[in-house]
Coordinates of C-alpha atoms and ligand atoms in Angstrom, one line a residue:
M1 CA -92.0 -237.1 54.7
K2 CA -89.8 -234.2 53.8
I3 CA -86.9 -234.4 51.3
R4 CA -84.1 -231.9 51.9
I5 CA -81.0 -231.2 50.0
Y6 CA -77.7 -231.0 52.0
S7 CA -74.4 -229.9 50.5
G8 CA -71.4 -231.2 52.3
D9 CA -69.8 -234.1 54.0
I10 CA -72.2 -236.9 54.9
T11 CA -70.0 -238.1 57.7
K12 CA -70.8 -234.9 59.7
M13 CA -74.5 -235.4 59.6
N14 CA -76.5 -235.9 62.8
V15 CA -79.2 -238.2 61.4
D16 CA -80.3 -241.7 62.5
A17 CA -78.7 -243.3 59.5
I18 CA -76.3 -242.4 56.7
V19 CA -76.1 -244.5 53.6
N20 CA -72.8 -245.7 52.3
A21 CA -72.1 -246.2 48.6
A22 CA -70.1 -249.3 49.2
N23 CA -68.9 -252.2 47.0
N24 CA -69.8 -255.9 47.1
A25 CA -67.1 -256.8 49.7
L26 CA -68.3 -254.2 52.2
L27 CA -64.7 -253.9 53.3
G28 CA -64.1 -250.2 52.6
G29 CA -62.8 -248.3 49.6
G30 CA -62.4 -244.8 48.2
G31 CA -64.9 -242.0 47.8
V32 CA -67.7 -241.7 50.4
D33 CA -67.0 -245.3 51.6
G34 CA -63.4 -244.3 52.6
A35 CA -64.6 -241.1 54.3
I36 CA -67.2 -243.1 56.3
H37 CA -64.8 -245.7 57.4
R38 CA -62.2 -243.1 58.4
A39 CA -64.8 -241.1 60.4
A40 CA -66.5 -244.2 62.0
G41 CA -63.2 -245.8 63.1
P42 CA -62.0 -249.4 62.9
K43 CA -65.0 -251.0 64.7
L44 CA -67.0 -250.3 61.6
L45 CA -64.8 -252.5 59.5
A46 CA -64.9 -255.2 62.1
E47 CA -68.7 -255.3 62.0
C48 CA -68.7 -255.1 58.2
R49 CA -66.5 -258.3 58.1
T50 CA -69.4 -260.2 59.8
L51 CA -71.8 -259.3 57.0
H52 CA -70.1 -261.3 54.3
G53 CA -70.6 -258.8 51.6
C54 CA -73.7 -257.4 49.9
E55 CA -75.4 -258.0 46.5
T56 CA -75.6 -255.0 44.1
G57 CA -78.9 -253.3 44.7
D58 CA -79.2 -254.6 48.3
A59 CA -78.5 -252.9 51.6
K60 CA -77.2 -254.0 55.0
I61 CA -77.0 -252.0 58.3
T62 CA -74.3 -251.5 60.9
A63 CA -73.8 -249.2 63.9
G64 CA -72.3 -245.8 63.3
Y65 CA -69.5 -246.0 66.0
D66 CA -67.6 -242.7 66.0
L67 CA -70.0 -241.1 63.6
P68 CA -72.7 -238.7 64.8
A69 CA -75.2 -241.0 62.9
A70 CA -76.4 -244.0 64.9
H71 CA -76.4 -246.3 61.9
V72 CA -74.7 -246.8 58.6
I73 CA -76.7 -248.5 55.8
H74 CA -74.3 -250.0 53.3
T75 CA -75.7 -250.3 49.8
V76 CA -74.0 -251.3 46.6
G77 CA -74.8 -249.3 43.5
P78 CA -74.3 -250.6 39.9
V79 CA -71.2 -249.9 37.9
W80 CA -72.3 -247.9 34.9
K81 CA -71.8 -250.0 31.7
G82 CA -73.7 -247.9 29.2
G83 CA -77.2 -248.4 30.5
G84 CA -78.0 -251.8 29.0
C85 CA -77.1 -253.9 32.1
N86 CA -80.1 -253.3 34.3
E87 CA -78.3 -250.3 35.9
A88 CA -81.5 -248.2 36.4
S89 CA -83.4 -250.9 38.3
L90 CA -80.4 -251.8 40.4
L91 CA -79.9 -248.2 41.4
A92 CA -83.6 -247.7 42.2
S93 CA -83.3 -250.9 44.3
C94 CA -80.5 -249.3 46.4
Y95 CA -82.8 -246.5 47.4
R96 CA -85.7 -248.7 48.1
R97 CA -83.7 -251.4 50.1
S98 CA -81.9 -248.7 52.1
L99 CA -85.3 -247.1 53.1
E100 CA -86.7 -250.6 54.0
V101 CA -83.6 -251.4 56.2
A102 CA -83.8 -248.0 57.8
E103 CA -87.5 -248.5 58.5
E104 CA -86.9 -251.9 60.1
A105 CA -84.4 -250.2 62.4
G106 CA -86.8 -247.5 63.4
C107 CA -84.9 -244.7 61.8
R108 CA -86.7 -241.3 61.6
S109 CA -84.0 -239.6 59.4
I110 CA -81.7 -240.8 56.7
A111 CA -79.1 -239.2 54.4
F112 CA -78.2 -240.6 51.0
P113 CA -75.0 -239.7 49.0
A114 CA -75.4 -239.7 45.2
I115 CA -75.0 -243.5 44.9
S116 CA -72.9 -244.8 41.9
T117 CA -72.2 -241.3 40.5
G118 CA -68.5 -241.2 41.6
V119 CA -66.1 -244.1 41.0
Y120 CA -68.9 -246.2 39.4
G121 CA -69.6 -243.6 36.7
Y122 CA -73.4 -243.4 36.6
P123 CA -74.5 -240.3 34.7
K124 CA -75.4 -237.7 37.3
E125 CA -78.7 -236.5 35.8
Q126 CA -80.1 -240.0 35.3
A127 CA -79.0 -241.0 38.8
A128 CA -80.6 -237.9 40.4
T129 CA -83.9 -238.6 38.6
I130 CA -83.8 -242.3 39.8
A131 CA -83.0 -241.2 43.4
V132 CA -85.9 -238.7 43.7
A133 CA -88.4 -241.0 41.8
G134 CA -87.4 -244.0 44.0
I135 CA -87.8 -242.1 47.2
N136 CA -91.2 -240.6 46.2
R137 CA -92.4 -244.0 45.1
Y138 CA -91.4 -245.6 48.4
F139 CA -93.3 -243.0 50.5
N140 CA -96.4 -243.0 48.3
E141 CA -96.6 -246.8 48.9
K142 CA -95.7 -246.6 52.6
K143 CA -97.9 -243.9 54.2
D144 CA -97.3 -245.1 57.8
S145 CA -93.4 -244.9 57.5
C146 CA -91.5 -243.9 60.6
I147 CA -89.0 -242.0 58.4
G148 CA -89.9 -238.3 58.4
E149 CA -86.8 -236.8 56.9
V150 CA -84.7 -237.8 53.9
Y151 CA -81.6 -235.9 53.0
L152 CA -80.1 -236.0 49.5
V153 CA -76.4 -235.1 50.1
C154 CA -74.5 -233.4 47.3
F155 CA -70.7 -233.2 47.2
D156 CA -70.5 -231.2 44.0
E157 CA -72.3 -228.3 42.4
T158 CA -73.6 -230.3 39.4
T159 CA -75.5 -232.8 41.7
E160 CA -76.7 -229.9 43.9
K161 CA -78.2 -228.1 40.8
L162 CA -79.8 -231.4 39.6
Y163 CA -81.5 -232.0 42.9
Q164 CA -82.7 -228.4 43.1
K165 CA -84.3 -228.7 39.7
L166 CA -86.0 -232.0 40.7
I167 CA -87.3 -231.1 44.1
G168 CA -87.0 -227.3 44.5
K169 CA -84.6 -225.3 46.7
S170 CA -86.6 -225.7 49.9
G171 CA -87.2 -229.5 49.5
N172 CA -90.6 -231.1 49.0
Q173 CA -93.2 -232.8 51.2
I174 CA -95.1 -236.0 50.6
Ligands
AR6_201 N1 -69.9 -236.9 51.7 C1 -70.9 -236.9 50.8 N2 -70.7 -237.3 49.5 C2 -69.5 -237.7 49.1 C3 -68.4 -237.8 50.1 C4 -68.7 -237.3 51.4 N3 -67.7 -237.3 52.3 N4 -67.3 -238.2 49.4 C5 -67.7 -238.5 48.1 N5 -69.0 -238.2 48.0 P1 -68.4 -242.7 45.3 P2 -69.8 -244.8 43.9 C6 -69.9 -238.3 46.8 O1 -67.2 -242.7 44.3 O2 -69.8 -244.1 42.6 C7 -65.8 -246.7 46.6 O3 -64.4 -247.0 46.4 C8 -69.2 -238.3 45.4 O4 -68.9 -237.0 45.0 O5 -68.0 -242.5 46.7 O6 -71.1 -245.5 44.3 C9 -66.6 -247.9 47.0 O7 -65.9 -248.8 47.9 C10 -70.3 -238.9 44.6 O8 -71.3 -237.9 44.2 O9 -69.3 -244.0 45.2 C11 -66.9 -248.6 45.7 O10 -65.9 -249.4 45.3 C12 -71.0 -239.9 45.5 O11 -70.5 -239.6 46.8 C13 -67.1 -247.4 44.8 O12 -66.3 -246.3 45.3 C14 -70.7 -241.3 45.2 O13 -69.3 -241.5 44.8 C15 -68.5 -246.9 44.7 O14 -68.7 -245.9 43.8

């Protein structure tokens, strides 16, 4: 498995699955959630209505509709409340559950936004560390994974620099 850093808009990515940083209702919102719904079109919201929400730390899959990506994996990150409310394990769970759901759907490539680091206020450095550690742990435990490429998508320079520091400019290989 190769981890790569991608700077730009996740809705343009031609991968098997993009991950949405959604909320518990799964009925759209701002940030990356809004961008994904706008780019995928109204059929995405119609399918999301059939899912009846999602717990924080869990993930659910839909089709990608008008997106280049075949699937959207909707996960719900924790709202940052200072760090004493189980935020770290909930955020790690978002990465693990998204990879499990992608695996079940036979995805070979997946792209993650920096979950919880926008509206939900998670400190970017701690979130980046959890993202990289969580992905590495998943693939160390699942050597026969069908997922060959994981993209960490950055939408700001701070996040890009953090990922570069954690995994190197050219990405890393497990
Ligand atoms: N492509 C890639 N990354 C993006 C894009 C994009 N088009 N747009 C924003 N980001 P956020 P959260 C980055 O706020 O913190 C929504 O209203 C952004 O810069 O989208 O998990 C939901 O409905 C940041 O680094 O998600 C929830 O209510 C990252 O995506 C709530 O926000 C996540 O920022 C979820 O908050």
